[in-house]
């Protein structure tokens, strides 16, 4: 319809001076008309010239908006503030009071005059009508954010060198019907560019995190580990904290550090016998421990949250292992996402991927843990390791793991490790001579070290450069 209207109008007229006015006159949208104009111009059927105009838009001054929002009977401050917004309310109330348009009667705002004149709106009308106004006046209005400059774009049209009153659609293929009917002789065929290059083949690229994740999975499998199921991002506080002998008043259980759920905020599916043992060891101790000596609350343990570590999964696996009739040594690993409510900086995000390794066997020692860590991290290509004593509620002894970052030219913490405490393991029902060594680290930090990335936001999130992913070499871990 738009194309027919344009070609028909130009058949009897020299030009269309304003595409917006023309679109309104024939009852089509300007966007539809603009697409038709571009197509006709490409085939040189019309000659289209782009025209632009600038206008200023304004809703009115804050004081006039403030005044017009007050009904004759008055209105409360809070209601008016919600209606206008804090910024318009604050600026408008001061200016309206200064102009003596309004009065405040306790919490009520009332009009002192019947009507006001919005000088800013009148001034804009004069500007848009072509009246010359000094640049200082315009700049003052811009500074007060009372006006917004808008650019209007349209087209003027004339007949082009290949103008026709009705465009014939070119055929793209010579068909059997064309040959049989003989109309191919009069048919107009679309030209083909035989020199055009074929479109580039689009292929997928593995993200650096996925490349390193796959290599780490292979390392765990080579070391005899089996993968734990980690498909539950939502976990209860019991498995995430309480079962790990982490006290309920621990700072990590505060909303400033953990994302708690508002919907489906509690769980009732907890093993009662085990829960009672966990409660008792928290309150009174046992297994050579004095416990924490506080009033343990089931209500706190039932709170659902976004898991803060995959150790919650390890706890479930160890509990399931303890329920077997005969103990079997196990090596578990997991790599999945965890969530913590912390500030984002060059080395921290509110969500990240945690790698966790757990070995459960009889007679394990701290020496076994150090040996496994040196083997594991050397396979990652991190042979420069240091260990530092640390504290964790559920491991004793505990160690932080550091690796030298060649890009940052300093030692960077890459993980945490330790031996699970008896207060955590024995209530599960594991034999007394069974120890568990474990370590955890983020997937992001080893990836940053291996690829020489100094800011985690360049690796994960909306600021990642696709070319970085596309041009990264294939990940090869180890030395």
Short mmCIF file of C-alpha atoms in Angstrom, two decimals:
data_model
loop_
_atom_site.label_atom_id
_atom_site.label_comp_id
_atom_site.label_asym_id
_atom_site.label_seq_id
_atom_site.Cartn_x
_atom_site.Cartn_y
_atom_site.Cartn_z
CA UNK A 1 0.00 0.00 0.00
CA UNK A 2 2.82 2.44 0.91
CA UNK A 3 4.76 1.73 -2.31
CA UNK A 4 1.65 2.14 -4.46
CA UNK A 5 0.86 5.44 -2.76
CA UNK A 6 4.40 6.83 -3.29
CA UNK A 7 4.67 5.84 -6.96
CA UNK A 8 1.12 6.99 -7.70
CA UNK A 9 1.69 10.39 -6.07
CA UNK A 10 4.98 11.00 -7.92
CA UNK A 11 3.33 10.12 -11.23
CA UNK A 12 1.33 13.38 -11.07
CA UNK A 13 3.48 15.45 -8.68
CA UNK A 14 7.09 16.60 -8.77
CA UNK A 15 8.01 15.63 -5.22
CA UNK A 16 7.00 14.54 -1.75
CA UNK A 17 8.48 17.23 0.47
CA UNK A 18 7.86 15.61 3.88
CA UNK A 19 7.64 11.84 4.35
CA UNK A 20 6.04 12.22 7.81
CA UNK A 21 3.20 14.35 6.47
CA UNK A 22 2.76 12.01 3.50
CA UNK A 23 2.61 8.93 5.76
CA UNK A 24 -0.11 10.56 7.86
CA UNK A 25 -2.08 11.58 4.75
CA UNK A 26 -2.19 8.05 3.30
CA UNK A 27 -2.67 6.32 6.66
CA UNK A 28 0.53 4.29 6.97
CA UNK A 29 3.22 4.25 9.64
CA UNK A 30 6.38 6.20 8.92
CA UNK A 31 8.57 3.16 9.66
CA UNK A 32 6.75 1.16 6.97
CA UNK A 33 7.06 4.07 4.56
CA UNK A 34 10.76 4.47 5.36
CA UNK A 35 11.43 0.81 4.45
CA UNK A 36 9.64 1.31 1.11
CA UNK A 37 11.64 4.49 0.42
CA UNK A 38 14.95 2.74 1.04
CA UNK A 39 13.96 -0.12 -1.28
CA UNK A 40 12.84 2.23 -4.08
CA UNK A 41 15.99 4.30 -3.69
CA UNK A 42 18.16 1.20 -4.00
CA UNK A 43 16.63 0.43 -7.40
CA UNK A 44 16.91 4.14 -8.43
CA UNK A 45 13.15 4.34 -8.85
CA UNK A 46 13.08 7.39 -6.56
CA UNK A 47 15.64 9.93 -5.46
CA UNK A 48 15.38 10.29 -1.66
CA UNK A 49 17.07 13.04 0.33
CA UNK A 50 17.29 12.74 4.11
CA UNK A 51 16.08 15.79 6.02
CA UNK A 52 16.53 16.44 9.74
CA UNK A 53 15.06 18.97 12.12
CA UNK A 54 15.75 19.61 15.75
CA UNK A 55 13.10 20.27 18.37
CA UNK A 56 13.08 20.66 22.12
CA UNK A 57 10.66 18.66 24.25
CA UNK A 58 9.54 19.62 27.75
CA UNK A 59 7.04 18.36 30.26
CA UNK A 60 6.99 21.63 32.16
CA UNK A 61 8.94 23.16 35.00
CA UNK A 62 9.08 21.25 38.32
CA UNK A 63 7.20 24.07 40.07
CA UNK A 64 4.38 23.99 37.50
CA UNK A 65 4.19 20.18 37.66
CA UNK A 66 4.14 20.42 41.46
CA UNK A 67 1.30 22.96 41.39
CA UNK A 68 -0.81 21.07 38.83
CA UNK A 69 -0.57 17.87 40.92
CA UNK A 70 -2.30 19.55 43.89
CA UNK A 71 -6.11 19.14 43.86
CA UNK A 72 -8.31 22.06 45.03
CA UNK A 73 -8.87 20.39 48.43
CA UNK A 74 -5.13 19.87 49.00
CA UNK A 75 -2.99 16.75 49.30
CA UNK A 76 -0.64 15.19 51.86
CA UNK A 77 3.13 15.53 51.45
CA UNK A 78 3.75 11.77 51.24
CA UNK A 79 1.04 11.21 48.63
CA UNK A 80 2.35 14.08 46.53
CA UNK A 81 5.93 12.80 46.86
CA UNK A 82 4.88 9.33 45.62
CA UNK A 83 2.95 10.96 42.75
CA UNK A 84 5.78 13.19 41.51
CA UNK A 85 8.93 11.43 42.61
CA UNK A 86 11.44 12.72 45.16
CA UNK A 87 13.47 14.92 42.76
CA UNK A 88 10.48 16.77 41.23
CA UNK A 89 8.89 17.09 44.68
CA UNK A 90 11.97 18.65 46.28
CA UNK A 91 12.79 21.09 43.46
CA UNK A 92 9.17 21.93 42.65
CA UNK A 93 8.08 22.55 46.25
CA UNK A 94 10.89 25.03 46.86
CA UNK A 95 10.28 26.97 43.65
CA UNK A 96 6.48 26.93 44.05
CA UNK A 97 6.75 28.16 47.64
CA UNK A 98 9.17 30.90 46.55
CA UNK A 99 6.64 32.03 43.89
CA UNK A 100 3.94 32.01 46.63
CA UNK A 101 1.79 29.56 44.68
CA UNK A 102 1.37 27.08 47.56
CA UNK A 103 1.14 26.85 51.32
CA UNK A 104 2.00 24.09 53.77
CA UNK A 105 -0.55 23.37 56.51
CA UNK A 106 1.17 20.76 58.72
CA UNK A 107 1.25 17.63 56.52
CA UNK A 108 -1.13 19.14 53.93
CA UNK A 109 -0.09 21.01 50.78
CA UNK A 110 -2.64 23.56 49.46
CA UNK A 111 -2.87 25.99 46.56
CA UNK A 112 -2.69 29.75 47.29
CA UNK A 113 -3.66 30.79 43.74
CA UNK A 114 -6.17 29.36 41.30
CA UNK A 115 -3.83 28.99 38.34
CA UNK A 116 -0.22 29.60 37.30
CA UNK A 117 1.55 30.19 34.03
CA UNK A 118 4.36 27.82 33.08
CA UNK A 119 6.95 30.21 31.69
CA UNK A 120 9.31 27.36 30.73
CA UNK A 121 6.67 25.66 28.59
CA UNK A 122 5.74 28.96 26.95
CA UNK A 123 9.39 29.65 26.21
CA UNK A 124 9.78 26.24 24.54
CA UNK A 125 6.73 26.85 22.39
CA UNK A 126 8.32 30.08 21.16
CA UNK A 127 11.63 28.29 20.45
CA UNK A 128 9.97 25.48 18.48
CA UNK A 129 7.96 28.05 16.50
CA UNK A 130 11.20 29.50 15.21
CA UNK A 131 11.61 32.45 17.53
CA UNK A 132 15.26 33.27 18.17
CA UNK A 133 16.34 32.83 21.79
CA UNK A 134 19.83 33.42 23.16
CA UNK A 135 22.15 30.44 23.66
CA UNK A 136 22.44 31.36 27.34
CA UNK A 137 18.71 30.81 27.85
CA UNK A 138 18.90 27.42 26.09
CA UNK A 139 21.97 26.38 28.09
CA UNK A 140 20.29 27.38 31.38
CA UNK A 141 17.28 25.23 30.54
CA UNK A 142 19.57 22.32 29.63
CA UNK A 143 21.52 22.73 32.87
CA UNK A 144 18.29 22.52 34.86
CA UNK A 145 17.35 19.44 32.81
CA UNK A 146 14.06 21.09 31.85
CA UNK A 147 14.41 20.53 28.11
CA UNK A 148 15.53 17.61 25.98
CA UNK A 149 16.82 18.06 22.42
CA UNK A 150 15.28 15.63 19.92
CA UNK A 151 16.29 15.09 16.31
CA UNK A 152 13.46 14.54 13.81
CA UNK A 153 14.38 12.61 10.64
CA UNK A 154 12.40 12.27 7.44
CA UNK A 155 12.78 12.24 3.65
CA UNK A 156 11.95 14.31 0.60
CA UNK A 157 11.31 12.30 -2.59
CA UNK A 158 11.54 12.88 -6.34
CA UNK A 159 11.29 10.60 -9.34
CA UNK A 160 14.53 8.71 -9.96
CA UNK A 161 16.26 7.82 -13.25
CA UNK A 162 14.50 4.42 -13.35
CA UNK A 163 11.11 5.64 -12.18
CA UNK A 164 8.09 3.48 -13.04
CA UNK A 165 4.51 3.93 -11.93
CA UNK A 166 4.37 0.26 -10.92
CA UNK A 167 7.39 -1.83 -10.03
CA UNK A 168 7.57 -5.24 -11.64
CA UNK A 169 8.83 -7.96 -9.33
CA UNK A 170 11.95 -9.57 -10.79
CA UNK A 171 12.05 -13.36 -10.97
CA UNK A 172 14.89 -15.02 -9.13
CA UNK A 173 14.85 -18.37 -11.00
CA UNK A 174 14.15 -19.58 -14.54
CA UNK A 175 11.49 -22.23 -14.01
CA UNK A 176 9.93 -24.93 -16.20
CA UNK A 177 6.71 -22.90 -16.32
CA UNK A 178 8.59 -19.91 -17.76
CA UNK A 179 10.01 -22.09 -20.55
CA UNK A 180 6.75 -23.92 -21.35
CA UNK A 181 4.67 -20.72 -21.44
CA UNK A 182 7.32 -18.74 -23.25
CA UNK A 183 6.92 -15.75 -20.92
CA UNK A 184 10.62 -15.89 -20.09
CA UNK A 185 11.15 -13.69 -23.15
CA UNK A 186 9.34 -10.80 -21.42
CA UNK A 187 10.26 -11.70 -17.87
CA UNK A 188 12.64 -9.48 -15.89
CA UNK A 189 15.14 -11.55 -13.93
CA UNK A 190 17.03 -10.49 -10.84
CA UNK A 191 20.72 -9.95 -11.47
CA UNK A 192 23.20 -12.26 -9.76
CA UNK A 193 26.58 -11.15 -8.49
CA UNK A 194 28.79 -14.10 -9.39
CA UNK A 195 31.77 -12.41 -7.72
CA UNK A 196 30.10 -12.17 -4.31
CA UNK A 197 31.90 -14.00 -1.55
CA UNK A 198 30.14 -16.80 0.27
CA UNK A 199 29.01 -15.94 3.81
CA UNK A 200 31.48 -16.79 6.53
CA UNK A 201 30.77 -20.09 8.26
CA UNK A 202 29.71 -19.43 11.85
CA UNK A 203 31.22 -21.85 14.33
CA UNK A 204 30.97 -22.07 18.08
CA UNK A 205 33.80 -21.40 20.50
CA UNK A 206 34.28 -22.82 23.95
CA UNK A 207 34.47 -20.23 26.69
CA UNK A 208 37.79 -20.22 28.55
CA UNK A 209 36.02 -21.36 31.73
CA UNK A 210 34.52 -24.35 29.95
CA UNK A 211 37.90 -25.29 28.46
CA UNK A 212 39.58 -25.23 31.87
CA UNK A 213 36.62 -27.01 33.46
CA UNK A 214 36.90 -29.89 30.98
CA UNK A 215 40.63 -30.21 31.58
CA UNK A 216 40.13 -30.20 35.37
CA UNK A 217 37.43 -32.84 35.07
CA UNK A 218 39.89 -34.99 33.13
CA UNK A 219 42.49 -34.50 35.89
CA UNK A 220 40.03 -35.64 38.57
CA UNK A 221 39.09 -38.70 36.51
CA UNK A 222 42.76 -39.53 35.94
CA UNK A 223 43.28 -39.37 39.73
CA UNK A 224 40.43 -41.81 40.35
CA UNK A 225 37.68 -39.41 41.46
CA UNK A 226 33.97 -39.75 40.71
CA UNK A 227 31.67 -36.78 40.15
CA UNK A 228 29.09 -35.71 42.74
CA UNK A 229 25.56 -34.60 41.69
CA UNK A 230 25.44 -30.80 42.01
CA UNK A 231 22.16 -29.94 40.29
CA UNK A 232 20.58 -28.25 43.34
CA UNK A 233 21.51 -24.56 43.48
CA UNK A 234 18.96 -24.09 46.29
CA UNK A 235 20.06 -25.72 49.53
CA UNK A 236 18.87 -25.70 53.13
CA UNK A 237 20.88 -24.01 55.86
CA UNK A 238 21.11 -27.41 57.56
CA UNK A 239 23.18 -29.03 54.81
CA UNK A 240 24.97 -25.82 53.86
CA UNK A 241 25.98 -24.81 57.42
CA UNK A 242 24.72 -26.89 60.37
CA UNK A 243 25.86 -30.31 59.15
CA UNK A 244 29.33 -28.79 58.60
CA UNK A 245 29.52 -27.82 62.30
CA UNK A 246 29.18 -24.14 61.43
CA UNK A 247 27.46 -22.28 64.30
CA UNK A 248 24.19 -20.49 63.68
CA UNK A 249 25.61 -17.15 64.81
CA UNK A 250 28.48 -17.36 62.31
CA UNK A 251 28.84 -14.15 60.21
CA UNK A 252 28.64 -16.14 56.95
CA UNK A 253 25.02 -16.97 57.81
CA UNK A 254 24.04 -13.31 57.75
CA UNK A 255 22.04 -11.88 54.82
CA UNK A 256 24.98 -9.60 54.02
CA UNK A 257 26.98 -12.67 53.01
CA UNK A 258 24.34 -15.20 51.89
CA UNK A 259 21.36 -15.03 49.51
CA UNK A 260 18.32 -16.33 51.39
CA UNK A 261 15.09 -17.20 49.53
CA UNK A 262 11.84 -15.27 50.03
CA UNK A 263 9.66 -17.75 48.09
CA UNK A 264 9.83 -21.41 49.19
CA UNK A 265 11.96 -20.11 52.03
CA UNK A 266 11.94 -23.25 54.20
CA UNK A 267 12.44 -27.00 53.96
CA UNK A 268 10.92 -29.77 56.07
CA UNK A 269 12.76 -32.63 54.37
CA UNK A 270 15.56 -33.27 56.87
CA UNK A 271 16.76 -36.61 58.37
CA UNK A 272 15.42 -36.46 61.92
CA UNK A 273 17.92 -38.81 63.64
CA UNK A 274 20.90 -37.08 62.06
CA UNK A 275 19.43 -33.63 62.74
CA UNK A 276 19.15 -34.48 66.45
CA UNK A 277 22.82 -35.54 66.57
CA UNK A 278 23.89 -32.33 64.81
CA UNK A 279 21.86 -30.29 67.28
CA UNK A 280 23.41 -32.08 70.24
CA UNK A 281 27.01 -31.61 69.05
CA UNK A 282 26.37 -27.90 68.44
CA UNK A 283 24.86 -27.36 71.89
CA UNK A 284 26.85 -29.73 74.11
CA UNK A 285 29.70 -31.09 72.00
CA UNK A 286 30.83 -34.69 71.98
CA UNK A 287 33.54 -36.79 70.31
CA UNK A 288 36.14 -34.91 72.34
CA UNK A 289 34.60 -31.49 71.68
CA UNK A 290 32.86 -29.00 73.97
CA UNK A 291 30.58 -27.79 71.16
CA UNK A 292 29.50 -24.16 70.92
CA UNK A 293 27.27 -24.05 74.01
CA UNK A 294 24.31 -22.16 72.53
CA UNK A 295 20.60 -22.83 71.98
CA UNK A 296 20.49 -24.44 68.50
CA UNK A 297 17.28 -23.55 66.58
CA UNK A 298 15.66 -25.83 64.02
CA UNK A 299 13.93 -22.81 62.49
CA UNK A 300 17.33 -21.43 61.48
CA UNK A 301 18.41 -24.76 59.96
CA UNK A 302 15.28 -24.98 57.81
CA UNK A 303 15.96 -21.72 55.94
CA UNK A 304 16.53 -22.16 52.20
CA UNK A 305 19.34 -20.30 50.43
CA UNK A 306 21.45 -20.23 47.30
CA UNK A 307 24.28 -22.54 48.26
CA UNK A 308 27.44 -20.71 49.27
CA UNK A 309 29.76 -23.66 48.54
CA UNK A 310 29.59 -27.11 47.00
CA UNK A 311 30.74 -28.51 50.35
CA UNK A 312 27.00 -28.81 51.05
CA UNK A 313 26.95 -31.48 48.33
CA UNK A 314 30.01 -33.17 49.86
CA UNK A 315 28.19 -33.30 53.20
CA UNK A 316 25.22 -35.08 51.63
CA UNK A 317 27.52 -37.57 49.89
CA UNK A 318 29.47 -38.35 53.09
CA UNK A 319 26.21 -38.81 55.02
CA UNK A 320 24.94 -41.23 52.33
CA UNK A 321 28.30 -43.07 52.47
CA UNK A 322 28.02 -43.40 56.27
CA UNK A 323 24.61 -45.10 55.93
CA UNK A 324 26.11 -48.06 54.05
CA UNK A 325 26.59 -51.28 56.01
CA UNK A 326 30.25 -51.60 55.01
CA UNK A 327 32.49 -48.57 54.67
CA UNK A 328 34.07 -48.09 51.23
CA UNK A 329 36.82 -45.48 50.63
CA UNK A 330 35.74 -42.84 48.12
CA UNK A 331 37.17 -40.00 46.06
CA UNK A 332 34.59 -37.37 45.05
CA UNK A 333 34.81 -34.20 43.01
CA UNK A 334 32.42 -31.48 41.81
CA UNK A 335 32.60 -28.34 39.64
CA UNK A 336 29.54 -26.13 39.74
CA UNK A 337 28.17 -22.70 40.55
CA UNK A 338 27.87 -21.16 44.02
CA UNK A 339 26.56 -17.79 45.22
CA UNK A 340 27.78 -15.29 47.82
CA UNK A 341 26.49 -11.83 48.60
CA UNK A 342 29.76 -9.93 48.40
CA UNK A 343 31.08 -6.83 46.68
CA UNK A 344 32.33 -7.22 43.11
CA UNK A 345 35.95 -6.29 42.40
CA UNK A 346 38.74 -7.38 40.06
CA UNK A 347 39.07 -10.81 41.74
CA UNK A 348 35.56 -11.45 43.22
CA UNK A 349 32.03 -11.95 41.87
CA UNK A 350 28.71 -12.60 43.60
CA UNK A 351 28.44 -15.92 41.74
CA UNK A 352 31.27 -18.14 40.63
CA UNK A 353 32.20 -21.76 39.98
CA UNK A 354 33.70 -23.84 42.78
CA UNK A 355 35.93 -26.86 42.28
CA UNK A 356 35.92 -29.32 45.16
CA UNK A 357 37.84 -32.51 45.82
CA UNK A 358 37.09 -34.89 48.72
CA UNK A 359 38.90 -38.08 49.75
CA UNK A 360 37.40 -40.30 52.44
CA UNK A 361 39.55 -43.16 53.75
CA UNK A 362 41.03 -44.69 56.89
CA UNK A 363 44.09 -43.11 58.51
CA UNK A 364 44.46 -40.04 56.27
CA UNK A 365 46.81 -37.30 57.52
CA UNK A 366 47.73 -33.71 56.72
CA UNK A 367 50.73 -35.05 54.79
CA UNK A 368 48.36 -36.95 52.51
CA UNK A 369 46.44 -33.72 51.88
CA UNK A 370 49.61 -31.76 50.98
CA UNK A 371 50.76 -34.53 48.66
CA UNK A 372 47.42 -34.71 46.85
CA UNK A 373 47.31 -30.91 46.51
CA UNK A 374 50.81 -30.78 45.00
CA UNK A 375 49.86 -33.54 42.55
CA UNK A 376 46.55 -31.89 41.65
CA UNK A 377 47.86 -28.34 41.16
CA UNK A 378 50.96 -29.48 39.25
CA UNK A 379 48.60 -31.08 36.73
CA UNK A 380 46.93 -27.66 36.46
CA UNK A 381 50.27 -26.09 35.60
CA UNK A 382 50.70 -24.47 39.03
CA UNK A 383 53.88 -25.95 40.45
CA UNK A 384 54.68 -22.93 42.66
CA UNK A 385 52.57 -23.52 45.77
CA UNK A 386 52.58 -22.20 49.30
CA UNK A 387 50.39 -23.20 52.25
CA UNK A 388 49.26 -21.01 55.11
CA UNK A 389 47.46 -22.09 58.31
CA UNK A 390 43.82 -21.00 58.36
CA UNK A 391 40.58 -21.46 60.27
CA UNK A 392 37.39 -23.10 59.02
CA UNK A 393 34.50 -24.16 61.28
CA UNK A 394 34.40 -27.63 59.71
CA UNK A 395 38.10 -28.44 59.10
CA UNK A 396 41.00 -28.77 61.54
CA UNK A 397 43.79 -28.37 60.62
CA UNK A 398 43.01 -25.98 57.73
CA UNK A 399 45.28 -24.47 55.06
CA UNK A 400 44.95 -21.71 52.49
CA UNK A 401 46.62 -22.51 49.15
CA UNK A 402 48.61 -19.86 47.26
CA UNK A 403 50.05 -19.97 43.72
CA UNK A 404 52.37 -17.46 42.06
CA UNK A 405 50.56 -15.38 39.37
CA UNK A 406 53.04 -14.41 36.65
CA UNK A 407 50.63 -11.80 35.25
CA UNK A 408 50.03 -10.05 38.56
CA UNK A 409 53.62 -10.72 39.69
CA UNK A 410 52.50 -11.83 43.13
CA UNK A 411 51.24 -14.79 45.17
CA UNK A 412 47.47 -15.25 44.78
CA UNK A 413 45.17 -17.33 46.96
CA UNK A 414 43.74 -20.10 44.79
CA UNK A 415 41.99 -22.34 47.29
CA UNK A 416 41.26 -23.57 50.78
CA UNK A 417 41.77 -27.01 52.27
CA UNK A 418 41.70 -29.05 55.45
CA UNK A 419 40.68 -32.20 57.25
CA UNK A 420 37.00 -32.46 58.23
CA UNK A 421 36.44 -32.27 62.00
CA UNK A 422 35.18 -35.26 64.04
CA UNK A 423 32.20 -33.09 65.14
CA UNK A 424 31.12 -33.13 61.48
CA UNK A 425 31.95 -36.72 60.50
CA UNK A 426 31.07 -38.84 63.54
CA UNK A 427 27.42 -37.70 63.87
CA UNK A 428 26.97 -38.99 60.31
CA UNK A 429 27.91 -42.47 61.46
CA UNK A 430 31.33 -42.82 59.80
CA UNK A 431 33.85 -45.08 61.61
CA UNK A 432 36.15 -43.31 64.09
CA UNK A 433 39.32 -44.21 62.16
CA UNK A 434 38.00 -42.70 58.92
CA UNK A 435 39.31 -39.24 58.01
CA UNK A 436 38.31 -36.93 55.18
CA UNK A 437 40.66 -34.52 53.43
CA UNK A 438 39.18 -31.89 51.13
CA UNK A 439 40.01 -28.78 49.19
CA UNK A 440 38.08 -26.19 47.24
CA UNK A 441 38.92 -23.43 44.80
CA UNK A 442 37.15 -21.29 42.28
CA UNK A 443 37.26 -22.19 38.60
CA UNK A 444 37.78 -18.53 37.70
CA UNK A 445 41.13 -17.94 39.45
CA UNK A 446 43.05 -20.84 37.87
CA UNK A 447 41.61 -19.76 34.50
CA UNK A 448 42.83 -16.21 35.09
CA UNK A 449 46.31 -17.49 35.96
CA UNK A 450 46.47 -19.83 32.96
CA UNK A 451 45.26 -17.21 30.47
CA UNK A 452 47.00 -14.20 32.02
CA UNK A 453 43.76 -12.34 32.87
CA UNK A 454 44.08 -9.83 35.73
CA UNK A 455 40.40 -8.75 36.05
CA UNK A 456 37.71 -11.39 36.62
CA UNK A 457 35.11 -9.18 34.88
CA UNK A 458 37.04 -9.72 31.63
CA UNK A 459 36.46 -13.46 32.04
CA UNK A 460 32.90 -13.81 33.33
CA UNK A 461 29.90 -11.52 32.89
CA UNK A 462 28.57 -8.91 30.42
CA UNK A 463 31.95 -7.24 29.81
CA UNK A 464 33.62 -10.29 28.28
CA UNK A 465 35.14 -9.59 24.86
CA UNK A 466 33.99 -12.25 22.37
CA UNK A 467 37.29 -11.93 20.50
CA UNK A 468 39.07 -13.02 23.68
CA UNK A 469 37.08 -16.27 23.63
CA UNK A 470 37.46 -16.69 19.87
CA UNK A 471 41.21 -16.14 19.76
CA UNK A 472 42.24 -17.98 22.95
CA UNK A 473 44.47 -20.98 22.30
CA UNK A 474 43.27 -24.46 23.19
CA UNK A 475 43.65 -24.98 26.91
CA UNK A 476 46.54 -27.24 27.82
CA UNK A 477 47.11 -27.78 31.51
CA UNK A 478 50.13 -29.28 33.17
CA UNK A 479 53.89 -28.87 32.87
#
